[in-house]
mmCIF file of C-alpha atoms in Angstrom:
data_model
loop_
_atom_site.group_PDB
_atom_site.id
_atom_site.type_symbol
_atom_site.label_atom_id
_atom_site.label_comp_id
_atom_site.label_asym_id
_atom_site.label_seq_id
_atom_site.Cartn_x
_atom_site.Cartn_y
_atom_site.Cartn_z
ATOM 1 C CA UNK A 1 57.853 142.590 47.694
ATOM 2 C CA UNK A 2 61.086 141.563 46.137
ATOM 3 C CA UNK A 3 63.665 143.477 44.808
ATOM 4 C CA UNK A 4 62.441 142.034 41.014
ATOM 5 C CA UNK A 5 59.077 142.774 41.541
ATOM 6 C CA UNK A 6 57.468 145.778 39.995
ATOM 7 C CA UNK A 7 55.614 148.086 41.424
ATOM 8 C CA UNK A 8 52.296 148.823 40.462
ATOM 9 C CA UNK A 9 51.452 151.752 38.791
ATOM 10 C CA UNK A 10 48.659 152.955 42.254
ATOM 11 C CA UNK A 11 51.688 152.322 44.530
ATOM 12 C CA UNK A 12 54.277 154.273 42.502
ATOM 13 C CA UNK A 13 51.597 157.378 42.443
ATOM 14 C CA UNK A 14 51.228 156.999 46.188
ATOM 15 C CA UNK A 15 55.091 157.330 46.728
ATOM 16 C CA UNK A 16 55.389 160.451 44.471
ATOM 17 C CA UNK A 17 54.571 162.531 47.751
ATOM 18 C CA UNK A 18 54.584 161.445 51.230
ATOM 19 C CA UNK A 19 53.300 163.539 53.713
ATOM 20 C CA UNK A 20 52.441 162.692 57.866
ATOM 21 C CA UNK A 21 49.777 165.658 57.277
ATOM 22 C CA UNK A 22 46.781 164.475 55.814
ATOM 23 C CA UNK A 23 45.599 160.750 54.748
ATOM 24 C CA UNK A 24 42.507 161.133 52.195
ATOM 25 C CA UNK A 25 40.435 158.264 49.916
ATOM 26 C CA UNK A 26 36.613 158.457 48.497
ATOM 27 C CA UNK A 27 34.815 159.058 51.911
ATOM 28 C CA UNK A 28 37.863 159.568 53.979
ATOM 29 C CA UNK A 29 39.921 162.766 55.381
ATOM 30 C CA UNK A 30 42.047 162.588 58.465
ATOM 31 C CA UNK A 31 44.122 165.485 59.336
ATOM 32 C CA UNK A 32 47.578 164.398 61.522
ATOM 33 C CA UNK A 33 44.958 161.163 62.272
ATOM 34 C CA UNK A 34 42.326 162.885 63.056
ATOM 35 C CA UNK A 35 38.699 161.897 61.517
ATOM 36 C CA UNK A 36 37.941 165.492 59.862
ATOM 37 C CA UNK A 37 34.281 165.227 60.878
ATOM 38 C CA UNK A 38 35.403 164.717 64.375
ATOM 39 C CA UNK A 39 37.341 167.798 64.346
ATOM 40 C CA UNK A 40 34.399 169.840 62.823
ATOM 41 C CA UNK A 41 32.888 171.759 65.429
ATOM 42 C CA UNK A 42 35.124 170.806 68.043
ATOM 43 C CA UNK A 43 38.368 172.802 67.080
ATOM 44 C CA UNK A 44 38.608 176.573 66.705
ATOM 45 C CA UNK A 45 40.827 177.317 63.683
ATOM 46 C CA UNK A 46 43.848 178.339 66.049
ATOM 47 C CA UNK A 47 43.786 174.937 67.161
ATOM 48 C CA UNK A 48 44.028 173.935 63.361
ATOM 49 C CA UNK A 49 46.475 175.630 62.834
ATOM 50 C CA UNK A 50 48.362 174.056 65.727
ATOM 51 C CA UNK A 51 47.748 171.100 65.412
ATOM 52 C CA UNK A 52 48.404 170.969 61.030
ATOM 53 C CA UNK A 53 52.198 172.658 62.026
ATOM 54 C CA UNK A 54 52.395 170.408 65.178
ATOM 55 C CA UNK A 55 51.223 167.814 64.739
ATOM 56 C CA UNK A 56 49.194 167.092 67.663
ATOM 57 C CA UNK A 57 45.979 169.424 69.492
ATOM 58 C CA UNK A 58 47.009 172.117 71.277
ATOM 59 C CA UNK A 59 45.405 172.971 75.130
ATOM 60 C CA UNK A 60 43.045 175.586 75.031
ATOM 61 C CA UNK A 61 44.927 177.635 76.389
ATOM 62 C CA UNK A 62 47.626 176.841 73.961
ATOM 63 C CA UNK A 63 45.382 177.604 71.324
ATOM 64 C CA UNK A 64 43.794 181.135 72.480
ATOM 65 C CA UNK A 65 47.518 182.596 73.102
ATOM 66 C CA UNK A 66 48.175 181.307 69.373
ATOM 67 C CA UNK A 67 44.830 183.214 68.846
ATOM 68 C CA UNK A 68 45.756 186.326 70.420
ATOM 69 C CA UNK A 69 48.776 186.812 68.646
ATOM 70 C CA UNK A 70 47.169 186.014 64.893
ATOM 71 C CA UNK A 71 44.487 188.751 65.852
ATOM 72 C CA UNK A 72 46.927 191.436 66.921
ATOM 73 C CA UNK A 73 48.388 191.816 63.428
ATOM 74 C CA UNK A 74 45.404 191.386 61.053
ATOM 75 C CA UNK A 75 45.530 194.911 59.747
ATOM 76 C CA UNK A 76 48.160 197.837 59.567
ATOM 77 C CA UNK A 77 46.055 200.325 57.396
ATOM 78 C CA UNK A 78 46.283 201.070 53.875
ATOM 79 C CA UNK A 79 49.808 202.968 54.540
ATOM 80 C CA UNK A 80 51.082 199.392 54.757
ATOM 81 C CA UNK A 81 52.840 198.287 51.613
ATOM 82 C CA UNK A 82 50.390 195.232 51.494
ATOM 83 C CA UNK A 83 47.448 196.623 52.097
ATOM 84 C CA UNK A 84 47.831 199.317 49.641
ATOM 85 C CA UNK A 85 48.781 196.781 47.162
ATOM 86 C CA UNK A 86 45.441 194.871 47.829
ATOM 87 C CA UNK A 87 43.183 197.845 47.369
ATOM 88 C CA UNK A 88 44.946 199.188 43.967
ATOM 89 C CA UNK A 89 44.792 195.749 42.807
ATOM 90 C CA UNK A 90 41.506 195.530 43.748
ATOM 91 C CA UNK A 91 40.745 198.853 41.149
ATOM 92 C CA UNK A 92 42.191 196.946 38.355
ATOM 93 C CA UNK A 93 39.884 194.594 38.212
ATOM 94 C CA UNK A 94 41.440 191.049 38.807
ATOM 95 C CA UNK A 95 39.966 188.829 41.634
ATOM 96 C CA UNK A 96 39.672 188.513 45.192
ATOM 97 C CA UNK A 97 42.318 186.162 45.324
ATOM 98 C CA UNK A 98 44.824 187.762 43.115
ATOM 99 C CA UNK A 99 44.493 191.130 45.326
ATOM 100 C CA UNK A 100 45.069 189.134 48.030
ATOM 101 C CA UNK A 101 48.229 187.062 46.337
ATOM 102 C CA UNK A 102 49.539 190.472 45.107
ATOM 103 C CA UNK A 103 49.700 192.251 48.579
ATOM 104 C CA UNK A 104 50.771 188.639 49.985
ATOM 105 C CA UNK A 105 53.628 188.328 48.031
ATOM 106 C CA UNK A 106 55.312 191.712 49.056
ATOM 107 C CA UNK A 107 55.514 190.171 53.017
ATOM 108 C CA UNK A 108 59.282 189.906 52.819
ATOM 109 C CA UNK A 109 62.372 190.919 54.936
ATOM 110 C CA UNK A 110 61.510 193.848 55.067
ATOM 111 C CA UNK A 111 57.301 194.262 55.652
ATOM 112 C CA UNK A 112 56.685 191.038 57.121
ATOM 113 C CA UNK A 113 59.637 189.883 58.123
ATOM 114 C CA UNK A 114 60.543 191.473 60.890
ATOM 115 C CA UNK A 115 58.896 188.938 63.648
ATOM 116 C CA UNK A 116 61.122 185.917 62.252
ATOM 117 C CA UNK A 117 64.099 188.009 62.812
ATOM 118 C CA UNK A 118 63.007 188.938 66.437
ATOM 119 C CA UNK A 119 62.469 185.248 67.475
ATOM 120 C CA UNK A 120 65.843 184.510 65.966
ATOM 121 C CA UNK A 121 67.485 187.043 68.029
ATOM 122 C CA UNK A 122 65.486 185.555 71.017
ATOM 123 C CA UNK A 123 66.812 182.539 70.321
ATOM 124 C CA UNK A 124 70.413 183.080 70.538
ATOM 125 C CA UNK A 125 69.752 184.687 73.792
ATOM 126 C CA UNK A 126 67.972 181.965 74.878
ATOM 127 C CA UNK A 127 70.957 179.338 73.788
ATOM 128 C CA UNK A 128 73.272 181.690 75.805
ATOM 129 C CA UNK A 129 70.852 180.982 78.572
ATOM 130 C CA UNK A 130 71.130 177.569 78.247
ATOM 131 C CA UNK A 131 74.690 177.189 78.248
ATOM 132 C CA UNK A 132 75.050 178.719 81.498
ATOM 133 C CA UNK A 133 75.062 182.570 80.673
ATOM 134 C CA UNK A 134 72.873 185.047 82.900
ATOM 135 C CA UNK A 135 69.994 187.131 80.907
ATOM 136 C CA UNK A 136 72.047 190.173 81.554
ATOM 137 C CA UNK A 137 75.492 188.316 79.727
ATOM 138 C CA UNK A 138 73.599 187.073 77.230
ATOM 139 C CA UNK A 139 71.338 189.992 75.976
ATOM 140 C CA UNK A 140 74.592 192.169 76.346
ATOM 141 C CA UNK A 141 77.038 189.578 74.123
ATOM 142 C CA UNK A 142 74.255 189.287 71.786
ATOM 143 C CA UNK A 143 73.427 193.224 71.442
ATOM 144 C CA UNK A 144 77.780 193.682 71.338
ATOM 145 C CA UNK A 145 77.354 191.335 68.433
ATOM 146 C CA UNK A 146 75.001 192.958 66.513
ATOM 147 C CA UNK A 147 75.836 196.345 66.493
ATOM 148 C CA UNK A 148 79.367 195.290 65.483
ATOM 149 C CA UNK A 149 78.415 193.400 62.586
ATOM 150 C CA UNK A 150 74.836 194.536 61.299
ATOM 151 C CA UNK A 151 73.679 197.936 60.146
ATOM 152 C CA UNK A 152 70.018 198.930 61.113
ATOM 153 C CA UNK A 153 67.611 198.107 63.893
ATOM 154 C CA UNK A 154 67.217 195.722 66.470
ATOM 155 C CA UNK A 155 64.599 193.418 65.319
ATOM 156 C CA UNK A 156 61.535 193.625 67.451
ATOM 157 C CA UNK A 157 62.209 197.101 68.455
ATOM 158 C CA UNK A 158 60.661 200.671 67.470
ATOM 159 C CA UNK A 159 57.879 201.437 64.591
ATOM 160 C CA UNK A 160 57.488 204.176 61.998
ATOM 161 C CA UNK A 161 54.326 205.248 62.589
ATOM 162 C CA UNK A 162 54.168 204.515 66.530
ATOM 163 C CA UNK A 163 55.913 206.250 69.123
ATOM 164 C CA UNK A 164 54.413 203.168 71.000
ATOM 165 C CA UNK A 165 53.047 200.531 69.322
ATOM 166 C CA UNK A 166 49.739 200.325 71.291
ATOM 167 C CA UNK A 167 50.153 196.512 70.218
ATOM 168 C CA UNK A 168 52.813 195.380 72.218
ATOM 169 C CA UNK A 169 52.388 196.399 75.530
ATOM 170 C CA UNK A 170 48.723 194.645 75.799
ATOM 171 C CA UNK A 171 50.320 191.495 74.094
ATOM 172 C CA UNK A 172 53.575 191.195 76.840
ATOM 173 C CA UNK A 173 50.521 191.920 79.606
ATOM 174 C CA UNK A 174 48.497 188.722 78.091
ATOM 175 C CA UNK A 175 51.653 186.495 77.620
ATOM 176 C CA UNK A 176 52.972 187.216 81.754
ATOM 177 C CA UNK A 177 48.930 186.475 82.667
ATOM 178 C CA UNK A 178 49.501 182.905 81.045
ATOM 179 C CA UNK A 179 52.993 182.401 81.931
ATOM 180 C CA UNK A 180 51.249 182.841 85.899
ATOM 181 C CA UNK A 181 48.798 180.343 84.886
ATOM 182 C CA UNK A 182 51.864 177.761 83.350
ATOM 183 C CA UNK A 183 50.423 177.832 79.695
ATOM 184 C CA UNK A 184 54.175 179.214 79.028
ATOM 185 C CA UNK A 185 57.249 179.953 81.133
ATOM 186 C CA UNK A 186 57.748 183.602 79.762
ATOM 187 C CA UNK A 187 61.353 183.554 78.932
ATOM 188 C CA UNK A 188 61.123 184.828 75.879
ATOM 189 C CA UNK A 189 58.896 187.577 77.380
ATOM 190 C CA UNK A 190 61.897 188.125 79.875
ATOM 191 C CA UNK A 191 64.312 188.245 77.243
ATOM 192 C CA UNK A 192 62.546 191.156 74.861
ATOM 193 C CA UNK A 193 61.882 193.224 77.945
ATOM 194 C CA UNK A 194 65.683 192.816 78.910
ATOM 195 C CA UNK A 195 66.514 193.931 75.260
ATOM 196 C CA UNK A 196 64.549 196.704 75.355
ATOM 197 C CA UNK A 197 66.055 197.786 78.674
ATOM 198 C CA UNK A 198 69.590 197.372 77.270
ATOM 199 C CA UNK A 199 68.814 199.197 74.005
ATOM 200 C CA UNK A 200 67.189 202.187 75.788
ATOM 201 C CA UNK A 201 70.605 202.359 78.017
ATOM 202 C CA UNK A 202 73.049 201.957 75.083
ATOM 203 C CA UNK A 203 70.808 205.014 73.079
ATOM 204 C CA UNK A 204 69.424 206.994 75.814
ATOM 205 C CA UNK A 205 65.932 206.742 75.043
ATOM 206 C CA UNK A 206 63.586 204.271 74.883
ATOM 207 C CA UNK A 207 62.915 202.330 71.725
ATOM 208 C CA UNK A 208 59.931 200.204 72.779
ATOM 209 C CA UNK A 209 58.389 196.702 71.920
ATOM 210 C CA UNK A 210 56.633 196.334 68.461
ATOM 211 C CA UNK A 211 53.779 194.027 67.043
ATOM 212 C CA UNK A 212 56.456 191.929 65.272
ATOM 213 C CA UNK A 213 59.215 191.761 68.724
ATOM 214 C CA UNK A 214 55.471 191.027 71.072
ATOM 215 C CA UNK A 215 54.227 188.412 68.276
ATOM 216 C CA UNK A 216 57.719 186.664 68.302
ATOM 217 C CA UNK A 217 57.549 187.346 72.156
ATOM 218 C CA UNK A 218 54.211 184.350 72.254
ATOM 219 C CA UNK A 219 55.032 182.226 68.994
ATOM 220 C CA UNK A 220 58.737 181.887 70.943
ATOM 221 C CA UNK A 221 56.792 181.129 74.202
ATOM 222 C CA UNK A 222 54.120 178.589 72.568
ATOM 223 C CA UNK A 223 57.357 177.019 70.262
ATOM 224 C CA UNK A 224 57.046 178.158 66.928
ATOM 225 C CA UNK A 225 60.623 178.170 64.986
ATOM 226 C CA UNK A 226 61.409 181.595 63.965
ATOM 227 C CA UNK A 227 60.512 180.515 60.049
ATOM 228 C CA UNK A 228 57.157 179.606 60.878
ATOM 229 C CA UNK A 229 56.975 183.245 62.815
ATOM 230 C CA UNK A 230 56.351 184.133 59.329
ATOM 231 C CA UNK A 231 54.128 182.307 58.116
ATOM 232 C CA UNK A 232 51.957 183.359 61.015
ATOM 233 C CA UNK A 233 52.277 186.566 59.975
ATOM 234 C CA UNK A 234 51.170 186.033 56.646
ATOM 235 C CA UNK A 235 47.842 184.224 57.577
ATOM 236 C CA UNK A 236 47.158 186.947 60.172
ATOM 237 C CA UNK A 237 48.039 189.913 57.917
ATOM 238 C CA UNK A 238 45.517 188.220 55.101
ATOM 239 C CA UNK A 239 42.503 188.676 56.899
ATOM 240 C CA UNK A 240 43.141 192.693 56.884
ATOM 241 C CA UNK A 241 44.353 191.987 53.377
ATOM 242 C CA UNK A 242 40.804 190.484 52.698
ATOM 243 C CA UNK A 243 38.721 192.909 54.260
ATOM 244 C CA UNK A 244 40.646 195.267 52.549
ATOM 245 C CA UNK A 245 40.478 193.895 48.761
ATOM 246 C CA UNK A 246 36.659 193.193 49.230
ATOM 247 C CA UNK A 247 35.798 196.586 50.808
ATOM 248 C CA UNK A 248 37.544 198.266 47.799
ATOM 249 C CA UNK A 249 35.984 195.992 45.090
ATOM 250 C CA UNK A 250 32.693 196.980 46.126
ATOM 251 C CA UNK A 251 33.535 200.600 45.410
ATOM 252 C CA UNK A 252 33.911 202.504 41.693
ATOM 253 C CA UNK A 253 37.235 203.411 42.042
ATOM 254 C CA UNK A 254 39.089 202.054 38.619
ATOM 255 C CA UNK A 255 43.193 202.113 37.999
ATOM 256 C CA UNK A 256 44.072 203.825 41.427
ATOM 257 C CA UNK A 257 47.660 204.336 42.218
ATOM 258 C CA UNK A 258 49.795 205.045 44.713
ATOM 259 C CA UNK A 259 49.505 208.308 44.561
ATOM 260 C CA UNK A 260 46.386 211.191 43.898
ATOM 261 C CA UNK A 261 46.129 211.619 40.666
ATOM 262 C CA UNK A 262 47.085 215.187 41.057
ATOM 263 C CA UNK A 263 50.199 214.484 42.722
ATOM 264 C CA UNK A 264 53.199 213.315 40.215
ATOM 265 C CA UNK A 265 56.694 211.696 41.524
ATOM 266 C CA UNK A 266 59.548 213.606 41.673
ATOM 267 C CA UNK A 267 61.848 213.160 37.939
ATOM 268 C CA UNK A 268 65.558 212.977 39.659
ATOM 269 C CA UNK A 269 67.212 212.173 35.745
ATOM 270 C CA UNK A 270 68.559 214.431 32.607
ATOM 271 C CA UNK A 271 66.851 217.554 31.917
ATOM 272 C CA UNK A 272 65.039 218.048 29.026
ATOM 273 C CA UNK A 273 67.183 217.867 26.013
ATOM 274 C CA UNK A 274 67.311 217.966 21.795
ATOM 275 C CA UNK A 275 67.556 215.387 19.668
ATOM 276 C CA UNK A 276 70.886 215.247 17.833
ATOM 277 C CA UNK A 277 71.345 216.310 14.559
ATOM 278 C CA UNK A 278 72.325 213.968 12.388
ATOM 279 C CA UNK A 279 71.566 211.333 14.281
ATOM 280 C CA UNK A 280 68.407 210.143 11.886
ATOM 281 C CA UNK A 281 68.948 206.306 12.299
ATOM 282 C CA UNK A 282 66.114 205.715 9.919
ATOM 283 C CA UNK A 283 67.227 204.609 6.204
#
């Protein structure tokens, strides 16, 4: 086509997005070039997963360690922030899916983001590593770093609820069993456990391995970009969210808060006062 030709108006609409994800016409769907039909039956949803953030099919053993780690961290309990928000959502009456989108959108830094900020800390332990640096240098320039410039924990480490998070310990166990088989090379398994060691030196107790530092441990391991650590999160954390929401809308419950109903907050502001005189502002 010529620079004076014009473009009609079908090929115009079908350069208003551009994606290498999925092609799709009357009769057709191909997913990354894949026949959709073909893929039906013959891909677990791990592997769909993979292969819709990858690009290409995963091994099988590729795709059961991604499986593993999505099935650790499907449910926390209703004293997690987003599960809590699913079930009183659930009592006032809107859909399945907006229980679920209410509890999803509270995943942030904070509760949920924890396992991006682990495999970001892996990962500048793992470009000291490459640059020549021994695991020992480079957990120890990375820890120096962090506890001169950031206030908090280290990410990956210790839980609120768990003086071991029973969690991470079987997840390290699985990711070393494939890492012997050469799914994965376990570096970033070496690197947490070197962290942990450090940190339990530098405070004089142990602060172990939690879900979010083991998750990060495998999506680091299977090459997931610490972003996408998220995500992962998210889609594994909304099948508890699910359950959750659907359990409570099949109960009576209406309106239920955070708290019992017999139990108020505590009022921190001005004590009870008058109203000025002569401060009418009515006409």
């Amino acid at each position: 086509m010529s620079g004076t030709e014009k473009k009609t108006g079908r090929e115009r609409g079908e350069e208003w997005w551009q994606t290498d994800i999925i092609e799709m016409r009357p009769g057709v769907i191909r997913l990354r070039g894949y026949e959709i039909q073909d893929l039906i039956g013959r891909v677990s949803f791990p592997a769909m997963i993979w292969l819709m953030l990858r690009g290409e099919l995963p091994s099988e053993d590729q795709a059961a360690l991604l499986g593993i780690a999505l099935g650790a961290a499907v449910d926390h309990g209703p004293q997690a922030p987003s599960i809590a928000i699913a079930r009183m959502a659930a009592t006032c009456g809107v859909g399945i899916n907006s229980a679920m989108a209410s509890a999803i959108n509270v995943l942030g830094d904070v509760h949920g983001g924890a396992g991006e900020q682990a495999l970001s800390f892996y990962g500048d332990i793992a470009v000291a590593l490459d640059g020549g640096a021994t695991l020992k240098e480079a957990v120890l320039a990375r820890l120096d770093r962090f506890f001169a410039e950031d206030k908090g924990y280290v990410p990956g480490l210790g839980h609120r609820f768990h003086p071991v998070d029973p969690r991470a310990p079987r997840l390290l166990e699985l990711t070393r069993e494939f890492a012997a088989r050469g799914v994965v090379n376990g570096r970033f398994a070496d690197i947490a456990e070197a962290i942990e060691a450090e940190v339990a030196r530098r405070k004089g107790k142990k602060i172990p391995l939690n879900i979010d530092g083991a998750t990060a441990v495998i999506y680091g391991e299977l090459g997931f970009p610490p972003p996408l650590t998220r995500g992962l999160f998210v889609l594994s954390r909304s099948v508890g969210i699910l359950a959750h929401a659907w359990e409570q809308s099949q109960q009576s419950e209406r309106n239920k808060g955070p708290l019992p109903r017999e139990w108020l907050w505590a009022y921190t502001g001005t004590p009870v006062r008058p109203f000025p005189e002569g401060d009418d502002t009515g006409e």
